[in-house]
mmCIF file of C-alpha atoms in Angstrom:
data_model
loop_
_atom_site.group_PDB
_atom_site.id
_atom_site.type_symbol
_atom_site.label_atom_id
_atom_site.label_comp_id
_atom_site.label_asym_id
_atom_site.label_seq_id
_atom_site.Cartn_x
_atom_site.Cartn_y
_atom_site.Cartn_z
ATOM 1 C CA CYS A 1252 0.000 0.000 0.000
ATOM 2 C CA LYS A 1253 1.545 3.309 -1.113
ATOM 3 C CA ILE A 1254 -0.963 5.716 0.457
ATOM 4 C CA LEU A 1255 1.860 7.558 2.277
ATOM 5 C CA ARG A 1256 3.331 8.541 -1.096
ATOM 6 C CA CYS A 1257 -0.052 9.945 -2.194
ATOM 7 C CA ASN A 1258 -0.324 11.894 1.073
ATOM 8 C CA SER A 1259 3.153 13.385 0.781
ATOM 9 C CA GLU A 1260 2.657 14.402 -2.874
ATOM 10 C CA TYR A 1261 -0.599 16.163 -1.930
ATOM 11 C CA VAL A 1262 1.098 17.994 0.979
ATOM 12 C CA ALA A 1263 3.977 19.076 -1.296
ATOM 13 C CA ALA A 1264 1.563 20.312 -3.990
ATOM 14 C CA THR A 1265 -0.466 22.454 -1.545
ATOM 15 C CA LEU A 1266 2.272 23.695 0.792
ATOM 16 C CA ASN A 1267 3.018 27.050 -0.820
ATOM 17 C CA LEU A 1268 -0.130 27.902 -2.804
ATOM 18 C CA ARG A 1269 -0.657 31.659 -3.132
ATOM 19 C CA GLY A 1270 -2.048 34.215 -5.534
ATOM 20 C CA SER A 1271 -5.185 34.535 -7.635
ATOM 21 C CA ASN A 1272 -5.092 31.012 -9.060
ATOM 22 C CA ARG A 1273 -4.740 29.375 -5.632
ATOM 23 C CA ASN A 1274 -8.190 27.746 -5.719
ATOM 24 C CA ALA A 1275 -7.687 26.264 -9.198
ATOM 25 C CA ALA A 1276 -4.267 24.902 -8.206
ATOM 26 C CA TYR A 1277 -5.780 23.469 -5.009
ATOM 27 C CA CYS A 1278 -8.482 21.652 -7.016
ATOM 28 C CA ASN A 1279 -5.765 20.307 -9.359
ATOM 29 C CA ALA A 1280 -3.904 18.942 -6.332
ATOM 30 C CA LEU A 1281 -7.059 17.320 -4.951
ATOM 31 C CA ARG A 1282 -7.769 15.631 -8.308
ATOM 32 C CA SER A 1283 -4.167 14.332 -8.397
ATOM 33 C CA TYR A 1284 -4.577 13.093 -4.827
ATOM 34 C CA SER A 1285 -7.822 11.320 -5.769
ATOM 35 C CA HIS A 1286 -6.211 9.758 -8.861
ATOM 36 C CA CYS A 1287 -3.267 8.520 -6.755
ATOM 37 C CA THR A 1288 -5.571 6.889 -4.160
ATOM 38 C CA ARG A 1289 -7.550 5.131 -6.925
ATOM 39 C CA LYS A 1290 -4.308 3.577 -8.194
ATOM 40 C CA THR A 1291 -3.607 2.151 -4.720
ATOM 41 C CA ALA A 1292 -7.200 1.012 -4.021
ATOM 42 C CA ARG A 1293 -6.559 -2.705 -4.453
ATOM 43 C CA THR A 1294 -3.490 -2.946 -2.204
ATOM 44 C CA CYS A 1295 -4.795 -0.444 0.383
ATOM 45 C CA ARG A 1296 -8.371 -1.568 0.981
ATOM 46 C CA GLY A 1297 -7.594 -2.745 4.552
ATOM 47 C CA ASP A 1298 -5.552 0.345 5.465
ATOM 48 C CA LEU A 1299 -7.181 2.955 7.769
ATOM 49 C CA ALA A 1300 -4.975 5.776 6.457
ATOM 50 C CA TYR A 1301 -6.203 4.990 2.915
ATOM 51 C CA HIS A 1302 -9.900 5.125 3.874
ATOM 52 C CA SER A 1303 -9.306 8.315 5.871
ATOM 53 C CA ALA A 1304 -7.648 9.919 2.820
ATOM 54 C CA VAL A 1305 -10.495 8.900 0.442
ATOM 55 C CA HIS A 1306 -13.181 10.401 2.698
ATOM 56 C CA GLY A 1307 -11.065 13.500 3.352
ATOM 57 C CA ILE A 1308 -10.633 14.149 -0.388
ATOM 58 C CA GLU A 1309 -14.382 13.931 -0.996
ATOM 59 C CA ASP A 1310 -15.077 16.431 1.803
ATOM 60 C CA LEU A 1311 -12.383 18.869 0.616
ATOM 61 C CA MET A 1312 -13.605 18.747 -3.005
ATOM 62 C CA ILE A 1313 -17.149 19.604 -1.880
ATOM 63 C CA GLN A 1314 -15.928 22.403 0.431
ATOM 64 C CA ASN A 1315 -13.844 23.980 -2.339
ATOM 65 C CA ASN A 1316 -16.354 23.438 -5.188
ATOM 66 C CA CYS A 1317 -13.886 21.304 -7.150
ATOM 67 C CA SER A 1318 -15.150 19.237 -10.067
ATOM 68 C CA LYS A 1319 -14.055 15.595 -10.231
ATOM 69 C CA GLU A 1320 -12.945 15.985 -13.856
ATOM 70 C CA GLY A 1321 -10.246 18.455 -14.875
ATOM 71 C CA PRO A 1322 -6.516 19.110 -14.908
ATOM 72 C CA THR A 1323 -4.222 17.663 -12.228
ATOM 73 C CA SER A 1324 -1.015 18.895 -10.597
ATOM 74 C CA PRO A 1325 2.222 18.144 -12.465
ATOM 75 C CA PRO A 1326 4.172 15.328 -10.783
ATOM 76 C CA ARG A 1327 6.898 16.651 -8.491
ATOM 77 C CA PRO A 1328 10.515 15.719 -9.197
ATOM 78 C CA ARG A 1329 11.752 13.086 -6.750
ATOM 79 C CA PRO A 1330 14.985 14.051 -4.957
ATOM 80 C CA PRO A 1331 17.361 11.195 -4.203
ATOM 81 C CA ALA A 1332 16.590 9.721 -0.784
ATOM 82 C CA PRO A 1333 19.236 10.527 1.842
ATOM 83 C CA ASN A 1334 19.096 6.877 2.936
ATOM 84 C CA HIS A 1335 17.144 3.720 2.194
ATOM 85 C CA GLN A 1336 14.706 4.232 5.029
ATOM 86 C CA GLY A 1337 13.614 7.691 3.860
ATOM 87 C CA PHE A 1338 11.132 9.788 5.841
ATOM 88 C CA GLU A 1339 10.156 7.153 8.380
ATOM 89 C CA SER A 1340 13.627 6.902 9.930
ATOM 90 C CA LEU A 1341 14.184 10.675 9.976
ATOM 91 C CA ASP A 1342 10.903 11.893 11.441
ATOM 92 C CA ILE A 1343 9.087 8.965 13.041
ATOM 93 C CA CYS A 1344 9.892 10.558 16.423
ATOM 94 C CA ASN A 1345 8.366 13.908 15.455
ATOM 95 C CA TYR A 1346 4.627 13.332 15.833
ATOM 96 C CA GLU A 1347 3.473 16.505 14.101
ATOM 97 C CA LYS A 1348 5.675 16.038 11.000
ATOM 98 C CA SER A 1349 4.807 12.346 10.788
ATOM 99 C CA PHE A 1350 1.064 13.071 11.119
ATOM 100 C CA LEU A 1351 1.236 15.756 8.414
ATOM 101 C CA TYR A 1352 3.135 13.394 6.125
ATOM 102 C CA LYS A 1353 0.648 10.537 6.605
ATOM 103 C CA ARG A 1354 -2.650 12.445 6.775
ATOM 104 C CA GLY A 1355 -2.002 15.584 4.775
ATOM 105 C CA GLN A 1356 -3.129 17.809 7.676
ATOM 106 C CA ARG A 1357 -1.953 18.899 11.103
ATOM 107 C CA PRO A 1358 -3.078 16.957 14.202
ATOM 108 C CA SER A 1359 -5.726 18.206 16.642
ATOM 109 C CA TYR A 1360 -4.717 18.945 20.222
ATOM 110 C CA GLN A 1361 -6.455 18.909 23.615
ATOM 111 C CA HIS A 1362 -5.680 20.583 26.941
ATOM 112 C CA CYS A 1363 -6.095 19.445 30.552
ATOM 113 C CA ALA A 1364 -5.011 21.061 33.810
ATOM 114 C CA ALA A 1365 -5.054 20.347 37.545
ATOM 115 C CA PHE A 1366 -4.218 23.178 39.973
ATOM 116 C CA GLY A 1367 -5.093 24.650 43.332
ATOM 117 C CA ASP A 1368 -7.659 22.779 45.413
ATOM 118 C CA PRO A 1369 -7.342 20.769 42.974
ATOM 119 C CA HIS A 1370 -9.498 22.137 40.198
ATOM 120 C CA ILE A 1371 -9.600 19.971 37.092
ATOM 121 C CA ARG A 1372 -10.078 21.271 33.560
ATOM 122 C CA THR A 1373 -10.720 18.161 31.445
ATOM 123 C CA PHE A 1374 -9.838 17.533 27.794
ATOM 124 C CA HIS A 1375 -13.522 18.251 27.072
ATOM 125 C CA ASP A 1376 -13.459 21.661 28.846
ATOM 126 C CA ASP A 1377 -15.514 20.490 31.834
ATOM 127 C CA PHE A 1378 -14.424 22.100 35.096
ATOM 128 C CA HIS A 1379 -14.599 20.443 38.535
ATOM 129 C CA THR A 1380 -13.331 21.257 42.011
ATOM 130 C CA CYS A 1381 -12.424 18.004 43.780
ATOM 131 C CA ARG A 1382 -11.515 16.622 47.195
ATOM 132 C CA VAL A 1383 -9.703 13.476 45.820
ATOM 133 C CA GLU A 1384 -7.467 12.827 48.841
ATOM 134 C CA GLY A 1385 -4.766 10.208 48.171
ATOM 135 C CA SER A 1386 -3.480 9.169 44.735
ATOM 136 C CA TRP A 1387 -5.581 9.517 41.573
ATOM 137 C CA PRO A 1388 -4.690 9.077 37.884
ATOM 138 C CA LEU A 1389 -4.913 12.207 35.751
ATOM 139 C CA LEU A 1390 -3.958 10.193 32.636
ATOM 140 C CA ASP A 1391 -3.599 6.488 31.917
ATOM 141 C CA ASN A 1392 -3.175 5.652 28.228
ATOM 142 C CA ASP A 1393 -0.894 3.751 25.855
ATOM 143 C CA TYR A 1394 1.805 6.455 25.986
ATOM 144 C CA LEU A 1395 1.537 8.215 29.348
ATOM 145 C CA PHE A 1396 0.637 7.601 32.969
ATOM 146 C CA VAL A 1397 0.215 10.623 35.245
ATOM 147 C CA GLN A 1398 -0.720 10.297 38.915
ATOM 148 C CA ALA A 1399 -1.456 13.125 41.346
ATOM 149 C CA THR A 1400 -1.251 12.636 45.103
ATOM 150 C CA SER A 1401 -3.321 15.051 47.190
ATOM 151 C CA SER A 1402 -3.468 15.945 50.871
ATOM 152 C CA PRO A 1403 -5.732 18.336 52.874
ATOM 153 C CA VAL A 1404 -5.008 22.028 52.272
ATOM 154 C CA VAL A 1405 -5.371 22.602 56.042
ATOM 155 C CA LYS A 1406 -5.907 20.015 58.778
ATOM 156 C CA GLY A 1407 -9.505 18.763 58.902
ATOM 157 C CA SER A 1408 -10.482 20.442 55.616
ATOM 158 C CA ASN A 1409 -12.429 18.746 52.806
ATOM 159 C CA ALA A 1410 -10.359 20.715 50.306
ATOM 160 C CA THR A 1411 -7.110 19.123 49.113
ATOM 161 C CA VAL A 1412 -4.057 20.194 47.101
ATOM 162 C CA THR A 1413 -1.657 18.251 44.900
ATOM 163 C CA SER A 1414 1.482 17.477 46.893
ATOM 164 C CA LYS A 1415 3.138 14.987 44.507
ATOM 165 C CA LEU A 1416 3.110 14.261 40.759
ATOM 166 C CA THR A 1417 4.386 11.112 39.056
ATOM 167 C CA ILE A 1418 4.653 11.030 35.254
ATOM 168 C CA ILE A 1419 5.658 7.909 33.303
ATOM 169 C CA PHE A 1420 6.597 8.210 29.626
ATOM 170 C CA LYS A 1421 6.207 4.671 28.341
ATOM 171 C CA ASN A 1422 8.882 2.911 26.279
ATOM 172 C CA MET A 1423 8.436 3.610 22.539
ATOM 173 C CA LYS A 1424 10.352 1.666 19.857
ATOM 174 C CA GLU A 1425 13.229 3.668 18.400
ATOM 175 C CA CYS A 1426 12.204 6.916 20.097
ATOM 176 C CA ILE A 1427 12.610 6.702 23.876
ATOM 177 C CA ASP A 1428 13.382 4.445 26.823
ATOM 178 C CA GLN A 1429 10.763 4.490 29.570
ATOM 179 C CA LYS A 1430 11.279 7.618 31.679
ATOM 180 C CA VAL A 1431 9.817 8.536 35.062
ATOM 181 C CA TYR A 1432 9.476 12.089 36.384
ATOM 182 C CA GLN A 1433 8.536 12.831 39.998
ATOM 183 C CA ALA A 1434 7.861 16.186 41.642
ATOM 184 C CA GLU A 1435 6.969 16.952 45.249
ATOM 185 C CA ILE A 1436 6.387 20.211 47.087
ATOM 186 C CA ASP A 1437 9.745 22.022 47.340
ATOM 187 C CA ASN A 1438 11.352 19.473 45.030
ATOM 188 C CA LEU A 1439 10.741 20.258 41.346
ATOM 189 C CA PRO A 1440 13.710 18.587 39.613
ATOM 190 C CA ALA A 1441 14.839 19.514 36.100
ATOM 191 C CA ALA A 1442 15.655 15.854 35.329
ATOM 192 C CA PHE A 1443 14.020 12.444 35.188
ATOM 193 C CA GLU A 1444 14.387 9.983 38.075
ATOM 194 C CA ASP A 1445 17.497 8.415 36.504
ATOM 195 C CA GLY A 1446 19.203 11.828 36.279
ATOM 196 C CA SER A 1447 18.796 12.156 32.488
ATOM 197 C CA VAL A 1448 17.246 15.153 30.719
ATOM 198 C CA ASN A 1449 16.134 13.377 27.524
ATOM 199 C CA GLY A 1450 14.678 10.117 26.201
ATOM 200 C CA GLY A 1451 17.897 8.127 26.316
ATOM 201 C CA GLU A 1452 20.308 6.589 23.824
ATOM 202 C CA ARG A 1453 17.840 5.585 21.091
ATOM 203 C CA PRO A 1454 17.932 7.407 17.712
ATOM 204 C CA GLY A 1455 14.972 9.593 18.711
ATOM 205 C CA GLY A 1456 16.082 10.183 22.300
ATOM 206 C CA SER A 1457 16.099 13.967 21.852
ATOM 207 C CA SER A 1458 12.357 13.889 21.040
ATOM 208 C CA LEU A 1459 11.756 13.798 24.825
ATOM 209 C CA ALA A 1460 13.386 16.678 26.695
ATOM 210 C CA ILE A 1461 13.006 18.423 30.032
ATOM 211 C CA ARG A 1462 13.971 21.988 30.878
ATOM 212 C CA GLU A 1463 13.677 24.336 33.815
ATOM 213 C CA ARG A 1464 11.717 27.480 33.042
ATOM 214 C CA SER A 1465 12.022 28.936 36.553
ATOM 215 C CA PRO A 1466 14.281 27.194 39.139
ATOM 216 C CA GLY A 1467 12.203 25.223 41.637
ATOM 217 C CA ARG A 1468 8.969 26.781 40.320
ATOM 218 C CA HIS A 1469 8.292 25.783 36.710
ATOM 219 C CA VAL A 1470 9.467 22.788 34.655
ATOM 220 C CA GLU A 1471 8.468 21.984 31.066
ATOM 221 C CA ILE A 1472 8.665 18.537 29.437
ATOM 222 C CA ARG A 1473 8.387 18.286 25.648
ATOM 223 C CA ALA A 1474 7.532 14.874 24.180
ATOM 224 C CA GLU A 1475 7.704 15.557 20.423
ATOM 225 C CA TYR A 1476 7.378 11.864 19.584
ATOM 226 C CA ILE A 1477 3.754 11.937 20.876
ATOM 227 C CA GLY A 1478 2.960 15.605 20.144
ATOM 228 C CA THR A 1479 2.724 16.448 23.854
ATOM 229 C CA THR A 1480 3.977 19.223 26.141
ATOM 230 C CA ILE A 1481 3.610 19.180 29.942
ATOM 231 C CA ALA A 1482 4.106 22.024 32.434
ATOM 232 C CA ILE A 1483 4.602 21.408 36.174
ATOM 233 C CA ARG A 1484 4.542 24.367 38.559
ATOM 234 C CA GLN A 1485 4.725 25.041 42.264
ATOM 235 C CA ALA A 1486 2.857 28.005 43.744
ATOM 236 C CA GLY A 1487 2.681 28.278 47.521
ATOM 237 C CA ARG A 1488 2.253 24.817 49.048
ATOM 238 C CA GLN A 1489 0.779 23.088 45.999
ATOM 239 C CA LEU A 1490 1.783 21.642 42.640
ATOM 240 C CA SER A 1491 -0.054 22.162 39.369
ATOM 241 C CA PHE A 1492 -0.092 20.176 36.140
ATOM 242 C CA SER A 1493 -0.957 21.294 32.591
ATOM 243 C CA ILE A 1494 -0.793 19.319 29.362
ATOM 244 C CA ARG A 1495 -1.253 19.877 25.644
ATOM 245 C CA ALA A 1496 -1.655 16.462 24.026
ATOM 246 C CA ALA A 1497 -2.373 15.303 20.491
ATOM 247 C CA GLU A 1498 -6.012 14.172 20.401
ATOM 248 C CA GLU A 1499 -5.037 10.747 19.056
ATOM 249 C CA VAL A 1500 -2.662 10.277 22.013
ATOM 250 C CA ALA A 1501 -5.207 11.481 24.603
ATOM 251 C CA ARG A 1502 -7.735 8.937 23.280
ATOM 252 C CA ALA A 1503 -5.366 5.941 23.163
ATOM 253 C CA PHE A 1504 -6.783 3.959 26.080
ATOM 254 C CA THR A 1505 -9.017 0.941 26.698
ATOM 255 C CA GLU A 1506 -12.265 0.554 28.671
ATOM 256 C CA GLU A 1507 -10.254 -0.775 31.618
ATOM 257 C CA GLN A 1508 -8.390 2.567 31.818
ATOM 258 C CA ASP A 1509 -11.635 4.370 32.607
ATOM 259 C CA LEU A 1510 -10.556 6.402 35.665
ATOM 260 C CA GLN A 1511 -8.681 9.428 34.307
ATOM 261 C CA LEU A 1512 -9.463 12.844 35.786
ATOM 262 C CA CYS A 1513 -8.300 14.563 32.572
ATOM 263 C CA VAL A 1514 -10.838 12.532 30.570
ATOM 264 C CA GLY A 1515 -13.906 12.163 32.803
ATOM 265 C CA GLY A 1516 -13.252 14.756 35.492
ATOM 266 C CA CYS A 1517 -13.775 13.945 39.179
ATOM 267 C CA PRO A 1518 -16.210 11.210 40.190
ATOM 268 C CA ARG A 1519 -19.433 12.821 41.454
ATOM 269 C CA SER A 1520 -18.758 11.694 45.033
ATOM 270 C CA GLN A 1521 -15.488 13.670 44.983
ATOM 271 C CA ARG A 1522 -16.799 17.013 43.673
ATOM 272 C CA ILE A 1523 -17.023 20.137 45.825
ATOM 273 C CA SER A 1524 -19.232 23.158 45.148
ATOM 274 C CA ARG A 1525 -17.016 26.257 45.103
ATOM 275 C CA SER A 1526 -19.833 28.347 46.625
ATOM 276 C CA GLU A 1527 -20.417 26.171 49.729
ATOM 277 C CA CYS A 1528 -17.109 26.664 51.509
ATOM 278 C CA PHE A 1529 -16.821 30.445 51.806
ATOM 279 C CA ARG A 1530 -16.087 31.659 55.346
ATOM 280 C CA GLY A 1531 -17.786 35.018 55.677
ATOM 281 C CA ARG A 1532 -18.131 38.065 53.496
ATOM 282 C CA GLU A 1533 -14.984 39.857 54.629
ATOM 283 C CA ALA A 1534 -12.673 36.930 53.808
ATOM 284 C CA THR A 1535 -14.371 36.504 50.432
ATOM 285 C CA GLU A 1536 -14.063 40.191 49.509
ATOM 286 C CA THR A 1537 -10.361 40.203 50.483
ATOM 287 C CA ALA A 1538 -9.783 37.103 48.347
ATOM 288 C CA ARG A 1539 -11.696 38.637 45.421
ATOM 289 C CA ALA A 1540 -9.513 41.749 45.539
ATOM 290 C CA LEU A 1541 -6.293 39.677 45.591
ATOM 291 C CA CYS A 1542 -7.446 37.450 42.721
ATOM 292 C CA LYS A 1543 -8.677 40.383 40.630
ATOM 293 C CA GLU A 1544 -5.124 41.776 40.478
ATOM 294 C CA MET A 1545 -3.881 38.585 38.774
ATOM 295 C CA LEU A 1546 -7.060 37.500 36.985
ATOM 296 C CA PRO A 1547 -9.096 40.445 35.651
ATOM 297 C CA VAL A 1548 -11.658 38.199 33.871
ATOM 298 C CA GLU A 1549 -14.123 36.663 36.349
ATOM 299 C CA ASP A 1550 -14.119 33.170 34.820
ATOM 300 C CA VAL A 1551 -13.602 29.780 36.521
ATOM 301 C CA TYR A 1552 -9.898 30.528 37.047
ATOM 302 C CA PHE A 1553 -10.894 33.632 39.014
ATOM 303 C CA GLN A 1554 -13.613 31.735 40.948
ATOM 304 C CA SER A 1555 -11.136 28.949 41.748
ATOM 305 C CA CYS A 1556 -8.593 31.501 42.949
ATOM 306 C CA VAL A 1557 -11.140 33.074 45.331
ATOM 307 C CA PHE A 1558 -12.132 29.643 46.661
ATOM 308 C CA ASP A 1559 -8.496 28.613 47.254
ATOM 309 C CA VAL A 1560 -7.461 31.850 48.985
ATOM 310 C CA VAL A 1561 -10.534 31.778 51.286
ATOM 311 C CA ILE A 1562 -10.097 28.084 52.198
ATOM 312 C CA SER A 1563 -6.325 28.212 52.719
ATOM 313 C CA GLY A 1564 -5.769 31.784 53.834
ATOM 314 C CA ASP A 1565 -2.706 31.708 51.546
ATOM 315 C CA ALA A 1566 -2.389 34.526 48.994
ATOM 316 C CA ASN A 1567 0.126 32.413 47.023
ATOM 317 C CA PHE A 1568 -2.829 30.511 45.569
ATOM 318 C CA THR A 1569 -3.435 33.483 43.260
ATOM 319 C CA MET A 1570 -0.246 32.368 41.480
ATOM 320 C CA ALA A 1571 -1.593 28.822 41.026
ATOM 321 C CA ALA A 1572 -4.674 30.004 39.132
ATOM 322 C CA HIS A 1573 -2.652 32.590 37.193
ATOM 323 C CA GLY A 1574 -0.081 29.947 36.159
ATOM 324 C CA ALA A 1575 -2.856 27.575 35.022
ATOM 325 C CA LEU A 1576 -4.416 30.348 32.937
ATOM 326 C CA GLU A 1577 -1.046 31.198 31.349
ATOM 327 C CA ASP A 1578 -0.495 27.527 30.461
ATOM 328 C CA ALA A 1579 -3.975 27.367 28.935
ATOM 329 C CA ARG A 1580 -3.191 30.484 26.889
ATOM 330 C CA VAL A 1581 -0.145 28.710 25.408
ATOM 331 C CA PHE A 1582 -1.583 25.195 25.128
ATOM 332 C CA LEU A 1583 -5.176 25.667 23.988
ATOM 333 C CA PRO A 1584 -5.649 25.006 20.272
ATOM 334 C CA ASN A 1585 -8.733 27.252 20.286
ATOM 335 C CA ALA A 1586 -8.156 30.608 22.010
ATOM 336 C CA GLU A 1587 -11.937 31.153 22.227
ATOM 337 C CA LYS A 1588 -12.065 28.327 24.795
ATOM 338 C CA LEU A 1589 -9.544 30.005 27.093
ATOM 339 C CA HIS A 1590 -12.137 31.378 29.518
ATOM 340 C CA ILE A 1591 -14.881 29.138 30.938
ATOM 341 C CA PHE A 1592 -17.821 30.735 32.715
ATOM 342 C CA GLN A 1593 -20.059 28.881 35.165
#
């Protein structure tokens, strides 16, 4: 099945289209793409990438008012391959490039965060405040396992904060060895548990890298081989977690891996109403004033900030909500979803 060749020729033909004849050239490229897939139909009929390409072409031709009959793009000259393995060996550990090469389009991304009390923003933009004392999985899929351990924000309180994070990047072929990252309050290392700062000795080891953005306060882990970036922060006496993950990666789990706070949010029995725990008007107004300085928009990040400052009495929690909002600003594929109002 040579569907990958069809995909790459289509991407090359549409990469730099500009000017007044852009639409005509785009239709030519789509017709060439369609013709190429027809030639591979017999050998590719069991291939998911082939069926995805066929349906995608039909949709794009309708959207762009392209007729099925007409001129096609001239074939592109083939440069000599730098080695016998070609693209696959060079970019298999760069998820975005590999996805573009195979599918002819960029991947979709999703965002999840856990901060403060903890408050959970799920991949589906649901927002929960949770008690979840003990250890709970934020993610558990074929590529990643992330566990958050929580303890009471103050003795005897229902509200909890994340005190420890464990992240496991699972072994992946020629890209990375399995790597474990652990953070605890006042211990935010800029290295994996084995002391390394990348994915190991494999050819794609550099596709997993860790760096310190602010010593002891903010660490970023980039996992290019799965199109994922993770931010871990400490603000006051709590840790926060934010992730931007390729949609395909976020969905790569079985029915048995059903408890993931980033996917389903908190179980109902573990949810707290942010309005029930306020301790008097004066404390609430003070918290509102502190949070307003950092978070001018009164969305769920602002509401969460007020809740955390009132419950804990710690003004540092304004930084937790602000950090989560800044991560969302960077990570969210759709800026219109930045603010959630409840």
